[in-house]
Short mmCIF file of C-alpha atoms in Angstrom, two decimals:
data_model
loop_
_atom_site.label_atom_id
_atom_site.label_comp_id
_atom_site.label_asym_id
_atom_site.label_seq_id
_atom_site.Cartn_x
_atom_site.Cartn_y
_atom_site.Cartn_z
CA MET A 1 -27.93 -118.80 -47.26
CA ASP A 2 -30.16 -120.03 -49.84
CA GLY A 3 -32.98 -120.68 -47.19
CA LEU A 4 -32.73 -117.23 -45.82
CA LEU A 5 -33.21 -116.13 -49.30
CA ARG A 6 -36.15 -119.01 -49.36
CA HIS A 7 -37.61 -117.63 -46.51
CA LEU A 8 -37.37 -113.89 -47.26
CA THR A 9 -39.41 -114.46 -50.62
CA LEU A 10 -41.91 -116.24 -48.44
CA ALA A 11 -42.59 -113.42 -46.25
CA MET A 12 -42.91 -111.13 -49.21
CA ALA A 13 -45.50 -113.23 -50.72
CA ARG A 14 -47.43 -113.37 -47.23
CA ARG A 15 -46.96 -109.42 -47.15
CA HIS A 16 -48.02 -108.86 -50.82
CA GLY A 17 -51.12 -111.37 -50.29
CA ALA A 18 -49.71 -113.92 -53.18
CA ILE A 19 -51.19 -117.35 -51.14
CA VAL A 20 -50.98 -119.39 -54.04
CA THR A 21 -47.39 -118.60 -54.68
CA TYR A 22 -46.57 -119.07 -50.55
CA PHE A 23 -47.91 -122.27 -50.98
CA VAL A 24 -46.09 -123.55 -54.26
CA LEU A 25 -42.53 -121.78 -52.63
CA SER A 26 -43.30 -123.81 -49.25
CA ALA A 27 -42.95 -126.83 -51.03
CA LEU A 28 -39.69 -125.61 -53.05
CA PRO A 29 -36.37 -127.19 -51.66
CA LEU A 30 -33.98 -125.22 -49.59
CA SER A 31 -30.86 -125.48 -51.63
CA MET A 32 -32.95 -123.06 -54.44
CA SER A 33 -31.68 -119.74 -55.12
CA LEU A 34 -33.44 -116.72 -55.41
CA ALA A 35 -33.10 -116.55 -59.45
CA GLU A 36 -34.55 -119.96 -59.20
CA VAL A 37 -37.29 -118.73 -57.14
CA LYS A 38 -38.66 -115.66 -58.89
CA MET A 39 -38.16 -117.80 -62.37
CA TYR A 40 -40.24 -120.99 -60.90
CA ASN A 41 -42.72 -118.24 -59.71
CA ALA A 42 -43.61 -116.32 -63.08
CA SER A 43 -43.83 -119.99 -64.76
CA GLN A 44 -46.69 -120.75 -61.75
CA LEU A 45 -48.48 -117.52 -62.98
CA LEU A 46 -48.32 -117.40 -65.81
CA GLU A 47 -49.58 -121.38 -66.28
CA ASN A 48 -51.87 -120.26 -63.32
CA MET A 49 -53.18 -117.18 -65.21
CA LEU A 50 -53.52 -119.28 -68.13
CA VAL A 51 -55.68 -121.50 -67.19
CA GLY A 52 -59.44 -121.53 -68.82
CA TYR A 53 -57.76 -118.78 -70.85
CA ASP A 54 -59.52 -118.97 -74.22
CA LYS A 55 -57.63 -116.75 -76.64
CA ARG A 56 -61.05 -116.93 -79.67
CA LEU A 57 -62.62 -114.30 -77.54
CA ARG A 58 -61.80 -110.83 -77.00
CA PRO A 59 -61.23 -109.37 -73.06
CA GLY A 60 -64.69 -108.32 -72.07
CA PHE A 61 -66.45 -109.99 -74.64
CA GLY A 62 -70.65 -109.74 -74.49
CA GLY A 63 -69.70 -105.73 -72.71
CA LYS A 64 -68.48 -102.49 -73.98
CA PRO A 65 -66.05 -102.59 -76.87
CA LEU A 66 -62.20 -102.86 -75.86
CA ALA A 67 -59.85 -99.89 -76.68
CA VAL A 68 -56.65 -100.55 -78.46
CA MET A 69 -54.50 -97.81 -77.96
CA ILE A 70 -52.39 -97.09 -80.46
CA TYR A 71 -48.85 -95.01 -80.46
CA ILE A 72 -46.30 -94.84 -83.31
CA ASN A 73 -42.25 -94.54 -82.73
CA LEU A 74 -41.35 -93.43 -86.63
CA ARG A 75 -37.15 -94.70 -87.58
CA SER A 76 -36.71 -93.67 -90.59
CA MET A 77 -39.19 -92.61 -94.36
CA GLY A 78 -38.39 -93.34 -97.86
CA PRO A 79 -37.77 -94.23 -100.82
CA ILE A 80 -41.03 -92.30 -101.96
CA SER A 81 -41.81 -93.48 -105.48
CA GLU A 82 -43.96 -91.00 -107.76
CA LEU A 83 -43.72 -93.38 -110.57
CA ASP A 84 -45.56 -96.22 -108.28
CA MET A 85 -47.25 -93.40 -105.84
CA VAL A 86 -46.11 -95.81 -102.93
CA TYR A 87 -43.97 -94.37 -99.93
CA THR A 88 -42.06 -96.31 -97.45
CA LEU A 89 -41.30 -96.23 -93.36
CA ASP A 90 -40.10 -98.20 -90.20
CA CYS A 91 -41.29 -97.59 -87.48
CA TYR A 92 -41.71 -99.50 -83.89
CA PHE A 93 -46.09 -99.78 -83.94
CA ARG A 94 -47.01 -99.94 -80.36
CA GLN A 95 -50.73 -101.45 -79.24
CA THR A 96 -51.95 -101.17 -75.44
CA TRP A 97 -54.96 -103.23 -74.82
CA TYR A 98 -57.09 -103.85 -71.12
CA ASP A 99 -57.51 -107.75 -70.69
CA LYS A 100 -58.88 -108.24 -66.83
CA ARG A 101 -57.95 -112.40 -67.87
CA LEU A 102 -54.42 -111.05 -67.48
CA SER A 103 -54.30 -109.85 -64.30
CA MET A 104 -51.72 -110.75 -60.99
CA ASN A 105 -51.64 -110.18 -57.64
CA ILE A 106 -47.44 -109.33 -56.96
CA SER A 107 -45.55 -106.73 -57.27
CA LEU A 108 -43.64 -106.11 -60.06
CA GLU A 109 -43.96 -103.35 -62.66
CA HIS A 110 -45.07 -105.45 -65.29
CA LEU A 111 -43.39 -108.84 -66.89
CA PRO A 112 -41.70 -109.17 -69.88
CA LEU A 113 -42.41 -112.06 -72.27
CA GLY A 114 -40.69 -113.72 -75.46
CA ILE A 115 -42.87 -113.37 -78.13
CA THR A 116 -44.70 -116.98 -77.37
CA ILE A 117 -46.89 -116.11 -75.46
CA LEU A 118 -48.39 -114.66 -78.50
CA GLU A 119 -49.89 -117.98 -79.54
CA ARG A 120 -51.42 -118.86 -76.08
CA ILE A 121 -53.35 -115.38 -75.64
CA TRP A 122 -56.11 -112.80 -77.65
CA HIS A 123 -54.23 -109.67 -79.43
CA PRO A 124 -55.68 -107.23 -82.29
CA ASP A 125 -56.21 -108.32 -85.47
CA THR A 126 -54.64 -104.74 -86.87
CA VAL A 127 -54.09 -103.97 -90.58
CA PHE A 128 -53.34 -101.39 -92.39
CA TYR A 129 -55.49 -100.49 -94.61
CA ASN A 130 -53.80 -98.92 -97.55
CA GLY A 131 -50.63 -100.93 -96.71
CA GLN A 132 -48.57 -102.95 -100.00
CA ASN A 133 -46.17 -105.56 -98.76
CA SER A 134 -45.54 -104.87 -95.79
CA TYR A 135 -43.11 -107.24 -93.50
CA LEU A 136 -41.89 -107.60 -90.13
CA HIS A 137 -38.63 -108.04 -89.46
CA THR A 138 -36.82 -110.93 -88.12
CA ILE A 139 -33.49 -110.39 -88.08
CA THR A 140 -32.35 -111.93 -86.28
CA THR A 141 -35.47 -112.74 -84.40
CA PRO A 142 -38.80 -111.29 -84.66
CA ASN A 143 -38.83 -107.81 -84.05
CA LYS A 144 -41.50 -107.73 -81.01
CA PHE A 145 -41.94 -108.20 -77.49
CA VAL A 146 -45.53 -108.55 -75.50
CA ARG A 147 -45.15 -107.31 -71.41
CA ILE A 148 -48.37 -107.54 -69.29
CA SER A 149 -48.75 -105.41 -66.16
CA PRO A 150 -50.37 -106.84 -62.80
CA ASN A 151 -53.22 -104.76 -63.42
CA GLY A 152 -53.67 -106.68 -67.14
CA ASN A 153 -52.61 -103.79 -69.47
CA VAL A 154 -50.77 -105.76 -71.80
CA LEU A 155 -48.55 -104.05 -74.19
CA TYR A 156 -47.35 -105.12 -77.83
CA SER A 157 -44.57 -103.95 -79.80
CA GLN A 158 -43.45 -104.81 -83.41
CA ARG A 159 -41.11 -103.53 -85.46
CA LEU A 160 -42.30 -103.10 -89.31
CA THR A 161 -41.59 -101.74 -92.47
CA ILE A 162 -44.77 -100.27 -93.86
CA ARG A 163 -45.27 -99.52 -98.23
CA ALA A 164 -48.44 -97.94 -98.57
CA SER A 165 -50.11 -96.20 -101.70
CA CYS A 166 -50.15 -92.53 -101.49
CA VAL A 167 -51.92 -90.57 -104.56
CA MET A 168 -50.09 -87.40 -105.40
CA ASP A 169 -51.25 -84.69 -106.60
CA LEU A 170 -48.36 -83.03 -108.92
CA LYS A 171 -49.72 -79.89 -110.83
CA THR A 172 -46.85 -78.32 -108.93
CA PHE A 173 -44.24 -80.56 -108.94
CA PRO A 174 -41.12 -79.94 -108.18
CA LEU A 175 -42.38 -77.79 -105.89
CA ASP A 176 -45.06 -79.38 -104.23
CA ILE A 177 -46.07 -80.10 -101.02
CA GLN A 178 -47.29 -84.22 -100.86
CA SER A 179 -49.34 -85.68 -98.02
CA CYS A 180 -48.74 -89.05 -97.97
CA PRO A 181 -52.11 -90.93 -95.41
CA LEU A 182 -51.71 -94.76 -93.72
CA PHE A 183 -54.35 -95.52 -92.44
CA PHE A 184 -55.58 -98.48 -90.10
CA GLY A 185 -57.36 -100.63 -87.74
CA SER A 186 -59.29 -103.81 -87.36
CA PHE A 187 -59.61 -106.17 -90.05
CA ALA A 188 -62.48 -108.18 -88.07
CA TYR A 189 -63.56 -106.81 -85.25
CA SER A 190 -66.28 -104.01 -85.57
CA THR A 191 -67.22 -100.66 -83.35
CA GLU A 192 -69.34 -103.06 -81.52
CA ASP A 193 -65.86 -105.08 -80.20
CA VAL A 194 -62.76 -103.30 -80.51
CA VAL A 195 -62.12 -99.26 -80.93
CA TYR A 196 -59.03 -97.82 -81.71
CA GLN A 197 -57.86 -94.81 -80.43
CA TRP A 198 -54.37 -92.75 -80.46
CA ARG A 199 -52.60 -92.90 -76.87
CA TYR A 200 -50.27 -89.54 -75.97
CA GLY A 201 -46.99 -89.88 -74.32
CA LYS A 202 -45.46 -88.07 -72.37
CA ASP A 203 -44.40 -84.98 -74.57
CA GLY A 204 -48.15 -85.13 -76.11
CA LYS A 205 -47.65 -87.01 -79.77
CA SER A 206 -48.43 -90.24 -80.89
CA VAL A 207 -46.10 -89.92 -83.05
CA GLU A 208 -43.03 -89.49 -82.90
CA PHE A 209 -40.14 -89.01 -84.81
CA GLY A 210 -36.39 -90.83 -84.70
CA LYS A 211 -33.90 -87.97 -84.05
CA ASP A 212 -31.71 -88.66 -87.39
CA ILE A 213 -34.83 -89.25 -89.59
CA TRP A 214 -33.48 -87.94 -92.86
CA LEU A 215 -34.90 -88.16 -95.98
CA SER A 216 -33.11 -87.16 -99.34
CA GLN A 217 -35.82 -85.18 -101.01
CA PHE A 218 -37.79 -83.78 -98.17
CA ASP A 219 -38.64 -82.84 -95.52
CA LEU A 220 -41.03 -84.47 -93.12
CA ILE A 221 -42.96 -80.95 -92.04
CA GLY A 222 -46.27 -82.02 -90.49
CA SER A 223 -47.99 -84.91 -89.11
CA PRO A 224 -51.80 -83.97 -87.94
CA LEU A 225 -53.72 -87.72 -86.58
CA SER A 226 -57.51 -88.04 -86.82
CA ASN A 227 -59.86 -91.07 -86.65
CA TYR A 228 -63.01 -91.97 -87.19
CA THR A 229 -65.82 -94.37 -88.36
CA GLY A 230 -65.82 -95.96 -91.79
CA ASN A 231 -67.82 -98.94 -93.89
CA ILE A 232 -64.83 -102.00 -93.54
CA LYS A 233 -67.28 -105.38 -95.23
CA GLY A 234 -70.39 -103.75 -94.96
CA ALA A 235 -69.71 -103.24 -91.09
CA PRO A 236 -68.84 -99.77 -89.48
CA HIS A 237 -65.33 -100.21 -88.31
CA THR A 238 -62.79 -97.82 -86.58
CA ILE A 239 -60.60 -96.60 -88.57
CA LEU A 240 -56.47 -94.94 -87.21
CA LYS A 241 -55.60 -91.98 -90.20
CA VAL A 242 -52.34 -89.92 -89.84
CA LYS A 243 -51.40 -88.04 -92.52
CA PHE A 244 -47.42 -87.31 -93.25
CA HIS A 245 -46.50 -84.38 -94.37
CA LEU A 246 -43.94 -84.34 -97.11
CA TYR A 247 -41.82 -80.53 -98.43
CA ARG A 248 -40.34 -81.40 -101.60
CA HIS A 249 -36.27 -79.65 -102.65
CA ALA A 250 -36.41 -78.82 -105.03
CA GLY A 251 -32.95 -78.26 -106.22
CA TYR A 252 -31.98 -81.39 -107.89
CA PHE A 253 -34.69 -80.00 -110.20
CA ILE A 254 -32.90 -76.45 -110.01
CA ILE A 255 -29.69 -77.46 -111.36
CA GLN A 256 -31.02 -80.65 -113.60
CA VAL A 257 -33.51 -78.80 -115.44
CA TYR A 258 -34.51 -75.27 -114.40
CA VAL A 259 -30.99 -73.91 -115.12
CA PRO A 260 -29.83 -76.51 -118.55
CA CYS A 261 -33.07 -74.50 -119.83
CA ALA A 262 -32.91 -71.26 -119.32
CA LEU A 263 -29.16 -71.36 -120.62
CA LEU A 264 -30.30 -72.79 -123.67
CA VAL A 265 -32.61 -69.92 -124.32
CA ILE A 266 -30.34 -67.22 -123.61
CA LEU A 267 -27.56 -69.05 -126.23
CA SER A 268 -30.63 -69.10 -128.67
CA TRP A 269 -30.31 -64.87 -127.87
CA VAL A 270 -27.35 -64.83 -130.01
CA ALA A 271 -28.57 -65.32 -132.84
CA PHE A 272 -29.73 -61.76 -132.55
CA TRP A 273 -26.08 -60.67 -133.27
CA ILE A 274 -25.40 -62.73 -135.86
CA ASN A 275 -25.84 -60.93 -139.21
CA ARG A 276 -28.77 -62.19 -140.85
CA GLU A 277 -26.84 -62.54 -144.36
CA ALA A 278 -25.48 -65.79 -142.38
CA THR A 279 -28.67 -68.26 -142.90
CA ALA A 280 -26.94 -71.16 -142.30
CA ASP A 281 -25.06 -70.21 -138.96
CA ARG A 282 -28.93 -68.62 -137.43
CA ILE A 283 -30.58 -71.88 -138.74
CA ALA A 284 -27.96 -74.43 -137.43
CA LEU A 285 -27.88 -72.33 -134.06
CA GLY A 286 -31.54 -72.54 -133.67
CA THR A 287 -31.90 -76.14 -134.91
CA THR A 288 -29.44 -77.49 -131.75
CA THR A 289 -30.92 -75.72 -129.49
CA VAL A 290 -34.53 -76.68 -130.31
CA LEU A 291 -33.01 -80.41 -130.16
CA THR A 292 -31.28 -80.12 -127.24
CA MET A 293 -34.18 -78.11 -126.01
CA THR A 294 -36.57 -81.36 -126.57
CA ILE A 295 -34.10 -84.06 -125.30
CA CYS A 296 -34.41 -82.23 -122.05
CA GLY A 297 -38.11 -82.22 -121.88
CA ILE A 298 -37.98 -85.61 -122.94
CA GLU A 299 -35.39 -87.14 -119.91
CA ASN A 300 -37.00 -85.25 -117.12
CA LYS A 301 -40.18 -87.32 -117.66
CA THR A 302 -38.17 -91.03 -117.37
CA ASP A 303 -38.41 -91.45 -114.20
CA PHE A 304 -42.13 -89.86 -113.43
CA PRO A 305 -45.74 -90.98 -113.83
CA LYS A 306 -47.80 -90.99 -117.47
CA ILE A 307 -49.90 -88.64 -116.12
CA SER A 308 -52.88 -86.73 -118.50
CA TYR A 309 -52.42 -83.28 -116.39
CA ILE A 310 -49.51 -80.66 -116.98
CA THR A 311 -46.91 -80.24 -114.30
CA ALA A 312 -45.32 -77.18 -113.22
CA LEU A 313 -41.94 -78.58 -114.00
CA ASP A 314 -43.62 -79.51 -117.86
CA MET A 315 -45.25 -75.66 -118.18
CA TYR A 316 -41.31 -74.17 -117.58
CA VAL A 317 -39.65 -77.05 -120.30
CA ALA A 318 -42.68 -75.91 -122.46
CA VAL A 319 -42.42 -71.87 -122.10
CA CYS A 320 -38.23 -72.56 -122.82
CA PHE A 321 -39.60 -74.66 -126.17
CA ALA A 322 -41.73 -72.14 -127.15
CA PHE A 323 -38.72 -69.06 -127.09
CA VAL A 324 -36.01 -71.28 -128.50
CA LEU A 325 -38.66 -71.85 -131.67
CA ALA A 326 -39.78 -67.79 -131.33
CA THR A 327 -35.73 -67.14 -132.55
CA ILE A 328 -36.53 -69.37 -135.05
CA LEU A 329 -39.39 -67.73 -136.61
CA GLU A 330 -37.92 -64.39 -135.95
CA PHE A 331 -35.25 -65.58 -138.07
CA ALA A 332 -37.69 -66.56 -141.20
CA PHE A 333 -39.41 -62.63 -140.78
CA VAL A 334 -36.18 -61.02 -140.62
CA HIS A 335 -34.60 -63.00 -143.90
CA TYR A 336 -38.14 -62.69 -145.98
CA PHE A 337 -38.07 -58.91 -144.90
CA THR A 338 -34.81 -58.47 -145.78
CA LYS A 339 -35.69 -59.68 -149.67
CA TYR A 340 -38.83 -58.05 -149.73
CA GLY A 341 -37.82 -54.74 -147.99
CA THR A 342 -38.56 -53.48 -144.25
CA GLY A 343 -38.18 -49.72 -144.48
CA GLU A 344 -34.71 -50.94 -143.99
CA PRO A 345 -31.53 -49.62 -146.14
CA LEU A 346 -29.76 -52.37 -148.03
CA LEU A 347 -25.78 -51.79 -148.54
CA TYR A 348 -23.70 -52.40 -151.64
CA ASP A 349 -20.80 -51.01 -153.30
CA SER A 350 -21.59 -48.75 -156.72
CA SER A 351 -18.02 -48.16 -158.09
CA GLU A 352 -18.07 -45.33 -160.93
CA ASP A 353 -20.82 -42.82 -161.47
CA GLU A 354 -20.98 -40.06 -158.04
CA GLU A 355 -24.73 -39.65 -159.62
CA ASP A 356 -25.80 -43.37 -159.08
CA SER A 357 -24.39 -43.18 -155.63
CA VAL A 358 -27.40 -42.06 -153.75
CA PHE A 359 -31.09 -43.16 -155.04
CA GLU A 360 -33.64 -43.55 -153.47
CA GLU A 361 -37.79 -43.60 -153.72
CA THR A 362 -40.63 -43.75 -152.09
CA PHE A 363 -44.03 -44.79 -153.18
CA GLU A 364 -47.12 -43.73 -150.63
CA GLU A 365 -50.22 -45.60 -150.26
CA GLU A 366 -52.08 -43.44 -151.88
CA GLN A 367 -50.06 -43.06 -154.76
CA GLU A 368 -51.20 -44.82 -158.14
CA CYS A 369 -48.82 -47.43 -159.06
CA PRO A 370 -46.29 -46.26 -162.40
CA ASP A 371 -47.11 -49.09 -165.51
CA LEU A 372 -44.72 -51.12 -166.47
CA GLU A 373 -44.04 -49.47 -169.95
CA SER A 374 -43.37 -46.55 -167.79
CA ASN A 375 -40.68 -48.27 -166.06
CA GLY A 376 -38.96 -49.73 -169.43
CA LEU A 377 -40.12 -53.25 -167.93
CA ASP A 378 -42.41 -54.31 -170.99
CA GLY A 379 -39.61 -55.79 -173.10
CA SER A 380 -39.37 -52.48 -175.62
CA HIS A 381 -38.08 -50.23 -173.49
CA MET A 382 -35.59 -52.19 -171.62
CA PRO A 383 -32.82 -50.01 -170.17
CA LYS A 384 -29.40 -50.27 -171.79
CA PRO A 385 -26.49 -51.71 -170.33
CA ALA A 386 -24.70 -48.97 -167.83
CA LYS A 387 -21.30 -48.14 -168.05
CA GLY A 388 -19.70 -49.87 -164.78
CA GLY A 389 -22.07 -52.81 -164.98
CA ASN A 390 -25.20 -50.93 -163.37
CA PHE A 391 -28.03 -52.55 -165.78
CA GLY A 392 -28.42 -55.34 -163.27
CA ARG A 393 -29.01 -52.75 -160.45
CA ILE A 394 -30.71 -50.77 -161.85
CA LEU A 395 -33.57 -53.57 -163.44
CA LEU A 396 -33.62 -54.79 -160.04
CA ALA A 397 -34.32 -51.47 -158.67
CA LYS A 398 -37.45 -51.11 -161.10
CA VAL A 399 -39.36 -54.57 -160.34
CA CYS A 400 -38.71 -53.42 -157.19
CA ASP A 401 -40.50 -50.64 -157.94
CA CYS A 402 -43.42 -52.30 -159.00
CA LEU A 403 -43.77 -54.82 -155.82
CA HIS A 404 -43.79 -52.67 -153.45
CA CYS A 405 -45.97 -50.25 -154.80
CA ILE A 406 -48.49 -53.50 -155.33
CA THR A 407 -47.71 -54.31 -151.53
CA HIS A 408 -48.39 -50.95 -150.47
CA THR A 409 -45.06 -50.29 -148.98
CA LYS A 410 -42.02 -47.79 -148.33
CA VAL A 411 -38.82 -49.15 -149.49
CA TYR A 412 -35.07 -47.57 -149.86
CA TYR A 413 -32.79 -49.52 -152.60
CA GLY A 414 -29.89 -48.34 -150.93
CA PHE A 415 -26.79 -45.92 -150.76
CA LYS A 416 -23.10 -46.17 -151.57
CA LYS A 417 -20.33 -47.47 -149.28
CA LYS A 418 -16.65 -46.27 -151.18
CA ASP A 419 -15.08 -48.85 -148.05
CA MET A 420 -16.59 -51.95 -149.31
CA THR A 421 -17.09 -54.36 -151.89
CA GLY A 422 -19.92 -56.73 -152.52
CA PHE A 423 -23.41 -56.76 -151.02
CA ILE A 424 -24.16 -56.09 -147.52
CA ASN A 425 -27.22 -56.01 -145.47
CA SER A 426 -27.52 -53.68 -142.35
CA VAL A 427 -28.92 -54.76 -139.27
CA SER A 428 -32.49 -55.81 -139.08
CA GLN A 429 -34.74 -53.77 -137.01
CA ILE A 430 -36.62 -56.79 -136.28
CA ASP A 431 -33.09 -58.06 -134.38
CA LYS A 432 -32.79 -54.97 -132.99
CA SER A 433 -35.86 -55.05 -131.57
CA SER A 434 -35.53 -58.76 -130.16
CA ARG A 435 -32.32 -58.14 -128.32
CA VAL A 436 -34.67 -55.99 -125.97
CA LEU A 437 -38.47 -57.79 -126.40
CA PHE A 438 -36.66 -61.55 -125.69
CA PRO A 439 -34.79 -61.30 -122.42
CA VAL A 440 -37.46 -58.98 -121.35
CA THR A 441 -40.47 -61.42 -121.49
CA PHE A 442 -38.17 -64.36 -120.36
CA LEU A 443 -37.41 -62.62 -116.97
CA ILE A 444 -41.09 -61.43 -116.75
CA PHE A 445 -42.44 -64.91 -117.58
CA ASN A 446 -39.79 -66.19 -114.95
CA VAL A 447 -40.72 -63.44 -111.73
CA VAL A 448 -44.73 -64.96 -112.53
CA TYR A 449 -43.55 -68.30 -112.62
CA TRP A 450 -41.58 -68.36 -109.39
CA VAL A 451 -44.33 -65.90 -107.23
CA SER A 452 -47.21 -68.18 -108.38
CA TYR A 453 -45.66 -71.87 -107.39
CA SER A 454 -43.88 -70.31 -104.46
CA ARG A 455 -44.30 -72.15 -101.13
CA TRP A 456 -44.58 -71.92 -97.61
CA LYS A 457 -44.13 -74.74 -95.40
CA VAL A 458 -46.87 -75.59 -93.23
#
């Protein structure tokens, strides 16, 4: 049986013109199997092929530039770090070129070889110009292989993890679309010796995405290709470029930052419904919301680069902080005008005289102010204590007359509230206006903000 296989192999060798192989096989013992014959045949072909082969010289040395074709199969991507401005991807990086010295007169479609053959043949010195700490997978063995076609075409494939720099524009963060490039080309050969080109697959793509590729914060929405000639070390080099367009998911930031900030702003509006005499309560609420907003704004900067410009997230937090701070300032106005008059009534209990139950005086801006003597405040005409303990109230009313005349404001002193005891303030007109003005303004800001920073996938 082995003799028959040997004779068939010899016949095939004659038919395909492998003269050298024919003479080699003629000397083989009759006891060799077909598998052994094929292995011996391949070994002899490689040895004969590499006789006089100089791996220091590129294919076609002294002639036209050698074309190196590139194909990338992207397996996974991430993490992507805004803090370090880098991204990571895992891919099969495949290079194809033609080496006439490796052509063989055999009928095989291609000859798969071990990686040790790379030490004996020429291969491109491809580098990633913006790479950082990239590496070849070596578990359990170095993840690379070589295939040589009978016509001399060489396929060299490697599994690489590439860590490359990506200068990000974070002005619209986190509602942004980033473009992270990958540049690669020859380290030593200029365009006179080696040129790089994209090799398009059956689907017309040079960069293929794996079916299970997934990123936690981004969607990979495109990878446009380009090539150009750049000046490297004083010589023109062919540079291939692929840009990965990354559409950021804003859901994390909406839950962690946007919603809490908006709720804090809404919480600060509760102060508008608190009695304006409850000073401690309103100040405590305003201070708490301001401090909480400050902490919220600081925490979102923890894993963020120290950039010199404001981002979309910074703008939203800053406006929310301004709204919260404005509620405290609003109460300051309410508190001030409560003491000195804003045209709002002051409620208090007058107990005895019906004639004192309602009193009102108004000074217009054109009216002359009464002097102190006419108001009984010169010391010689001090009002006498009134029945029912109204002396202090009358004295206060006369002092306020002078103050409001000087400031040209209109004042209403008060009226009787029979069912209540003690001094009571009415609802401030400023509070009433703020109940409408603040929510409407914040709503308009949100509409303008989200429309301005809206994105569409390209």
